mmCIF file of C-alpha atoms in Angstrom:
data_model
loop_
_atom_site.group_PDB
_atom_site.id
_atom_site.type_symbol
_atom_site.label_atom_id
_atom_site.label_comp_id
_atom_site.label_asym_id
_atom_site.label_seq_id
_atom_site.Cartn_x
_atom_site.Cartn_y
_atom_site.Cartn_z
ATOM 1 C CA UNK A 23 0.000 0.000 0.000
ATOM 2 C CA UNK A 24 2.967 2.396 0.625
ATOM 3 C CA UNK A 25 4.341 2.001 -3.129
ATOM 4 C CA UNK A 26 0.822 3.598 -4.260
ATOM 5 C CA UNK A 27 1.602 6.939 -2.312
ATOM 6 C CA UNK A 28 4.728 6.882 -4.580
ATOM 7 C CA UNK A 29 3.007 7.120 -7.661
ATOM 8 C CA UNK A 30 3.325 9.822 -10.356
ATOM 9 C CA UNK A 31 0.229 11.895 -10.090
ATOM 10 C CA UNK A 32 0.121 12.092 -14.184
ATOM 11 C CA UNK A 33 0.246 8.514 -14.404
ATOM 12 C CA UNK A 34 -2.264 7.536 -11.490
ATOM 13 C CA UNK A 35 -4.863 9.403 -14.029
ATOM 14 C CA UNK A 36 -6.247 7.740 -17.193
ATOM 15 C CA UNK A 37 -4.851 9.924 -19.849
ATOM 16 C CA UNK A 38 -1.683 9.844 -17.947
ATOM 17 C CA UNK A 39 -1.536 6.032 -18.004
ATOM 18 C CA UNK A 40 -2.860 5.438 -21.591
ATOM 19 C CA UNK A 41 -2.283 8.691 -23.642
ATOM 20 C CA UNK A 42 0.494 9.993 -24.988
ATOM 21 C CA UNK A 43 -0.475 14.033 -24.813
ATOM 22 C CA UNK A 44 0.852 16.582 -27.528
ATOM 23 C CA UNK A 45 -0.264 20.120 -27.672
ATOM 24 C CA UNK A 46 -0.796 22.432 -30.757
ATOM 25 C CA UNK A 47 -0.134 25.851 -29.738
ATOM 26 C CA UNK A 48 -2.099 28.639 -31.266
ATOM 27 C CA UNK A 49 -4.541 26.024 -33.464
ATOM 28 C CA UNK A 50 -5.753 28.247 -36.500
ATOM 29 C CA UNK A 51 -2.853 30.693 -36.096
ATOM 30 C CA UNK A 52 -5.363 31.903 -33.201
ATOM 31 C CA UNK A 53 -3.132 33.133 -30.505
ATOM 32 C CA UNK A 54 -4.366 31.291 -27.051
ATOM 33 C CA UNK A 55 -6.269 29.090 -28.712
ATOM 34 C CA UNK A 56 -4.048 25.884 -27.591
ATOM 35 C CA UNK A 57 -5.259 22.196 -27.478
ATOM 36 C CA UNK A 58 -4.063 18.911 -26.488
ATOM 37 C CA UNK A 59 -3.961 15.965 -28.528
ATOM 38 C CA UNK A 60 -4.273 12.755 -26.458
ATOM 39 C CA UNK A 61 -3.373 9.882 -28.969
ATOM 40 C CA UNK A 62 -4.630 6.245 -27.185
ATOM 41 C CA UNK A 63 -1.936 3.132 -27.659
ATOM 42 C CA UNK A 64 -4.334 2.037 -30.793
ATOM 43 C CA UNK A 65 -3.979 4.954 -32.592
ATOM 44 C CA UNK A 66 -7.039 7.313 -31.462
ATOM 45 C CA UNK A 67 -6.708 10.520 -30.849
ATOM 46 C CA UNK A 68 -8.947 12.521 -28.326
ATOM 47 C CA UNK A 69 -8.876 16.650 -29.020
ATOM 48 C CA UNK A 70 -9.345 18.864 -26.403
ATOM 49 C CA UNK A 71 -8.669 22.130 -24.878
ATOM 50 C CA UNK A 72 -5.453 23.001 -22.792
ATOM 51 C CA UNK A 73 -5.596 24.585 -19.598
ATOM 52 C CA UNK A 74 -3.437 27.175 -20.910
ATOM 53 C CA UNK A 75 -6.624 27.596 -23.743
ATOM 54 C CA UNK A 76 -8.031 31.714 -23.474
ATOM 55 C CA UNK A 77 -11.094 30.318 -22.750
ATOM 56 C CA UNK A 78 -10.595 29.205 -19.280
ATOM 57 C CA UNK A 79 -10.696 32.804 -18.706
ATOM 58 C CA UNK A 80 -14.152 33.529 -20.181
ATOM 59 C CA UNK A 81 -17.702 32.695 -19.843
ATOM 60 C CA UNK A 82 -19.029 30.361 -22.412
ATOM 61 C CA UNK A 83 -22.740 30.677 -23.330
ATOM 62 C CA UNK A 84 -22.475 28.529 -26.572
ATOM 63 C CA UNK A 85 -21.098 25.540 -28.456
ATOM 64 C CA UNK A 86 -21.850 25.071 -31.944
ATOM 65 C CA UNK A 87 -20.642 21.684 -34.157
ATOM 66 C CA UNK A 88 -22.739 23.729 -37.535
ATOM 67 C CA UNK A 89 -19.444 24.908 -39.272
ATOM 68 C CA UNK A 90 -21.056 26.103 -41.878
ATOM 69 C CA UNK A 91 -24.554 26.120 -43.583
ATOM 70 C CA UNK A 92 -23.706 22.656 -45.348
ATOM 71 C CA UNK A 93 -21.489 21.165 -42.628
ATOM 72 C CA UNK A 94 -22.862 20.412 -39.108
ATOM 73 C CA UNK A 95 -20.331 18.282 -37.390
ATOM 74 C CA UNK A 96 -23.021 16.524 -35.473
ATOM 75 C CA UNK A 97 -24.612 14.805 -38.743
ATOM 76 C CA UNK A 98 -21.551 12.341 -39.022
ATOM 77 C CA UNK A 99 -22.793 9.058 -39.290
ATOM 78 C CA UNK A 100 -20.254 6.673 -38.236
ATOM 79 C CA UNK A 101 -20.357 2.731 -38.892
ATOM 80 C CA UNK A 102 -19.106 -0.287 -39.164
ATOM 81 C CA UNK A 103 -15.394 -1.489 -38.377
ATOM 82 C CA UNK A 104 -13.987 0.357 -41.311
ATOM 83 C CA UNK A 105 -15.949 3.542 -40.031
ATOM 84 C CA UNK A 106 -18.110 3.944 -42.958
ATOM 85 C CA UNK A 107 -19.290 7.640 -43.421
ATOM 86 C CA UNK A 108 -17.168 9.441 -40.920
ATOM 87 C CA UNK A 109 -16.183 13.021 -42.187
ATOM 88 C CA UNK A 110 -12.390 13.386 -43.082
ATOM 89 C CA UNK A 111 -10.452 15.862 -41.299
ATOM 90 C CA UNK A 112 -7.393 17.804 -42.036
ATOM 91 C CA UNK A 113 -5.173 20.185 -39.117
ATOM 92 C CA UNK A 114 -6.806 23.210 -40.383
ATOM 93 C CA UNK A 115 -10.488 21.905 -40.088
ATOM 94 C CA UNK A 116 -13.219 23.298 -37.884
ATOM 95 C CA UNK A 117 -14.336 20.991 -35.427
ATOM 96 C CA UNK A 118 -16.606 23.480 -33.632
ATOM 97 C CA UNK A 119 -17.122 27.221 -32.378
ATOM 98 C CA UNK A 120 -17.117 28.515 -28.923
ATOM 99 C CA UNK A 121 -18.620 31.763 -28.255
ATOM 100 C CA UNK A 122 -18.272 33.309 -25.165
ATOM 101 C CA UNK A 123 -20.603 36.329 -23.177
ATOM 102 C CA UNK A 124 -18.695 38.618 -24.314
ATOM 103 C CA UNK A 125 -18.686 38.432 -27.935
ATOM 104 C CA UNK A 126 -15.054 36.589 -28.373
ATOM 105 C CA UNK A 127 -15.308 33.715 -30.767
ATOM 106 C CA UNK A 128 -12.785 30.654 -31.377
ATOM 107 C CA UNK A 129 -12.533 28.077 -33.822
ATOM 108 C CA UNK A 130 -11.535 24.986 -32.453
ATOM 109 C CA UNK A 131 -9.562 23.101 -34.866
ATOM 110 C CA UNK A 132 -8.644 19.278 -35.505
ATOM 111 C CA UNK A 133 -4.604 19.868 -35.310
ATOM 112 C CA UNK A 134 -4.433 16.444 -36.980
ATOM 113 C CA UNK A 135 -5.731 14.709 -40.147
ATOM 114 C CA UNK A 136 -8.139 11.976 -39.880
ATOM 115 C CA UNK A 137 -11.785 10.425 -39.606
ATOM 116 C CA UNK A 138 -13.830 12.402 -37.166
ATOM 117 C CA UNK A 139 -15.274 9.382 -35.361
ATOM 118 C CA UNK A 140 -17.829 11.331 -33.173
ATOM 119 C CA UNK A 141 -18.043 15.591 -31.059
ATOM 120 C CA UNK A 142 -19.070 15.460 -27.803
ATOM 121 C CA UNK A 143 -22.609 16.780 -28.181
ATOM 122 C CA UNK A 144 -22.858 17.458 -24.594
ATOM 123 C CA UNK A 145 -20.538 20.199 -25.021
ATOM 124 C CA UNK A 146 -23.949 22.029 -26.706
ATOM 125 C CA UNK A 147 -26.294 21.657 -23.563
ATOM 126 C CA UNK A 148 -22.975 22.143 -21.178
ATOM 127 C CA UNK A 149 -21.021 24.193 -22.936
ATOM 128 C CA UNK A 150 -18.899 24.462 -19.148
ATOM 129 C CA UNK A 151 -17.567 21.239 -19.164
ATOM 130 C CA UNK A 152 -15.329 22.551 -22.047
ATOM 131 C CA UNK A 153 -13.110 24.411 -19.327
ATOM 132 C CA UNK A 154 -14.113 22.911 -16.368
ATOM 133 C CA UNK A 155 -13.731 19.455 -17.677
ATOM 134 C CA UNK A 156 -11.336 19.953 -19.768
ATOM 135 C CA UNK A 157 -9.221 16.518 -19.960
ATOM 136 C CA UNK A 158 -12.490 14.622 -19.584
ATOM 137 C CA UNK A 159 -15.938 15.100 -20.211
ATOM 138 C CA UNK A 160 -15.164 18.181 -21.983
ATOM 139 C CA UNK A 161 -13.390 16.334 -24.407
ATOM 140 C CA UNK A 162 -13.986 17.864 -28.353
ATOM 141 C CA UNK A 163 -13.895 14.898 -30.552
ATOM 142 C CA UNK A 164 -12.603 11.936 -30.965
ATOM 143 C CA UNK A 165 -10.241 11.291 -34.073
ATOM 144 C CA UNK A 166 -8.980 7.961 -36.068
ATOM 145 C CA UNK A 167 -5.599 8.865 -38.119
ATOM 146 C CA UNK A 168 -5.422 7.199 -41.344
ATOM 147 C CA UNK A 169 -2.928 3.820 -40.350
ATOM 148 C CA UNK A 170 0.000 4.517 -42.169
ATOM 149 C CA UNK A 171 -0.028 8.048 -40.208
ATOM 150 C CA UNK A 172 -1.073 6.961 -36.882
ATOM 151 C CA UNK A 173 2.792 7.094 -35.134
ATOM 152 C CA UNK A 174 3.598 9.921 -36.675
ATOM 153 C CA UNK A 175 0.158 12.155 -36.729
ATOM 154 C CA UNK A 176 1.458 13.940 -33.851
ATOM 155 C CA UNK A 177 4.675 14.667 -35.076
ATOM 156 C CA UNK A 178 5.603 18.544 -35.197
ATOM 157 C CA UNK A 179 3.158 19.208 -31.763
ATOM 158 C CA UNK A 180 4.762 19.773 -28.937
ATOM 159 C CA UNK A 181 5.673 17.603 -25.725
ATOM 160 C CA UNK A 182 4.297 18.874 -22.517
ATOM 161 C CA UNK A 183 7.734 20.393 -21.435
ATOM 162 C CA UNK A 184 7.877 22.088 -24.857
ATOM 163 C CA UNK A 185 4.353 23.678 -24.456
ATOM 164 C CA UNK A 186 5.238 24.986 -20.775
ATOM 165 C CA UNK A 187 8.735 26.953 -22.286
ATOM 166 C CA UNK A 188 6.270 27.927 -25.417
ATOM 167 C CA UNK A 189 3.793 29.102 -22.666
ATOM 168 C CA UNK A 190 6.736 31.187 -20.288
ATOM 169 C CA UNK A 191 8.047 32.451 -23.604
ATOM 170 C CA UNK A 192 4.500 33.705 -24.768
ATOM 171 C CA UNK A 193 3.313 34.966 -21.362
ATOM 172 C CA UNK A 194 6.943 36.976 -20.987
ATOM 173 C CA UNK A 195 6.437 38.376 -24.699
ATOM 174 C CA UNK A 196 3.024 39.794 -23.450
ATOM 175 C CA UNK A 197 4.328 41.615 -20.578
ATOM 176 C CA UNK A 198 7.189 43.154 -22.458
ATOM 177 C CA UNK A 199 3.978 44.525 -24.918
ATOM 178 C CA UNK A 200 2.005 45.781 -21.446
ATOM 179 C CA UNK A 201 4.932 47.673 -20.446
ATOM 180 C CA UNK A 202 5.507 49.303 -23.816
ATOM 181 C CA UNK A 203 2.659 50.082 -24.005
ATOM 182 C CA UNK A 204 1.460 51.394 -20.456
ATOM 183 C CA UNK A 205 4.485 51.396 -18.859
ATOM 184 C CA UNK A 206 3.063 53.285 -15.486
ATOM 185 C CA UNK A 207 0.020 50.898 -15.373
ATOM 186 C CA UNK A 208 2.620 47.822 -13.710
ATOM 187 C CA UNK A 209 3.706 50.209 -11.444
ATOM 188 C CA UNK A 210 -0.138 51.164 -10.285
ATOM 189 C CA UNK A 211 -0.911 47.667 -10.135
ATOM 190 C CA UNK A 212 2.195 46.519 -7.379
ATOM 191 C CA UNK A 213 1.949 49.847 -5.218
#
């Protein structure tokens, strides 16, 4: 029983244990609008948002899967073992649109290329879950990468140590902006 205090946190969790996790940094040249790739030991891949995503910093009153007039991600109609009907996805397709209370919009995008095996529909009744359930029942979609691309589909994303210096690298680019541009407001803020 003492040896199961010693486990790694990460790997205690499911997606820690089964999932190897790559993040796509600014998806849709979209700055902040990062997500996690969670690719499953047979090949599946899971999209979702980061917790470094701009939206955990909003209020989200809607979740839309219609893309367009003739494309509603919700109407793919998935069967069979050779998944029959599922839409085809490339890195720079629309998987669905968040819009938040006060007026932002993002486009969440599929980072990788593949069938789009199924949204999470719940995200359109609890749009919520997106952020607060993030690695879980917020999930996006689920994705199957064409065979012959399935080890290397996440190739080019970056490791989670590789996101973190992306994400201290951003963060210190934004405060050398805020102090260009007000440079008295930092000073306001720590007296």
């Amino acid at each position: 029983p003492e040896d199961l205090l010693d486990l790694d946190v990460e790997q205690a969790t499911v997606l820690g244990r089964y999932y190897n996790k790559r993040i796509c940094p600014d998806a849709g040249k979209e700055t902040l609008n990062d997500l996690v790739i969670a690719q499953h030991h047979n090949g599946l891949c899971v999209v979702m948002l980061s917790p470094h995503h701009g939206l955990h910093d909003k209020t989200i009153t809607n979740v839309s899967f219609k893309i367009s007039s003739s494309l509603d991600r919700t109407d793919n109609a998935v069967s069979g073992k050779k998944k029959r009907g599922a839409q085809f996805v490339t890195a720079n397709s629309k998987l669905c649109i968040v819009t938040c209370e006060d007026g932002t919009v993002y486009n969440v995008y599929a980072c990788i290329r593949g069938k789009l095996l199924e949204v999470n529909t719940q995200l359109a009744e609890s749009p919520k879950l997106l952020t607060q359930y993030c690695e879980s029942d917020g999930y996006i979609a689920i994705i199957a990468p064409k065979k012959e691309e399935e080890k290397k589909v996440v190739n080019g994303l970056l490791t989670e140590e590789q996101y973190l210096d992306h994400v201290k690298s951003r963060n210190s680019k934004k405060h050398e902006l805020m102090d260009v541009v007000q440079p008295d407001s930092k000073r306001q803020c720590e007296g």
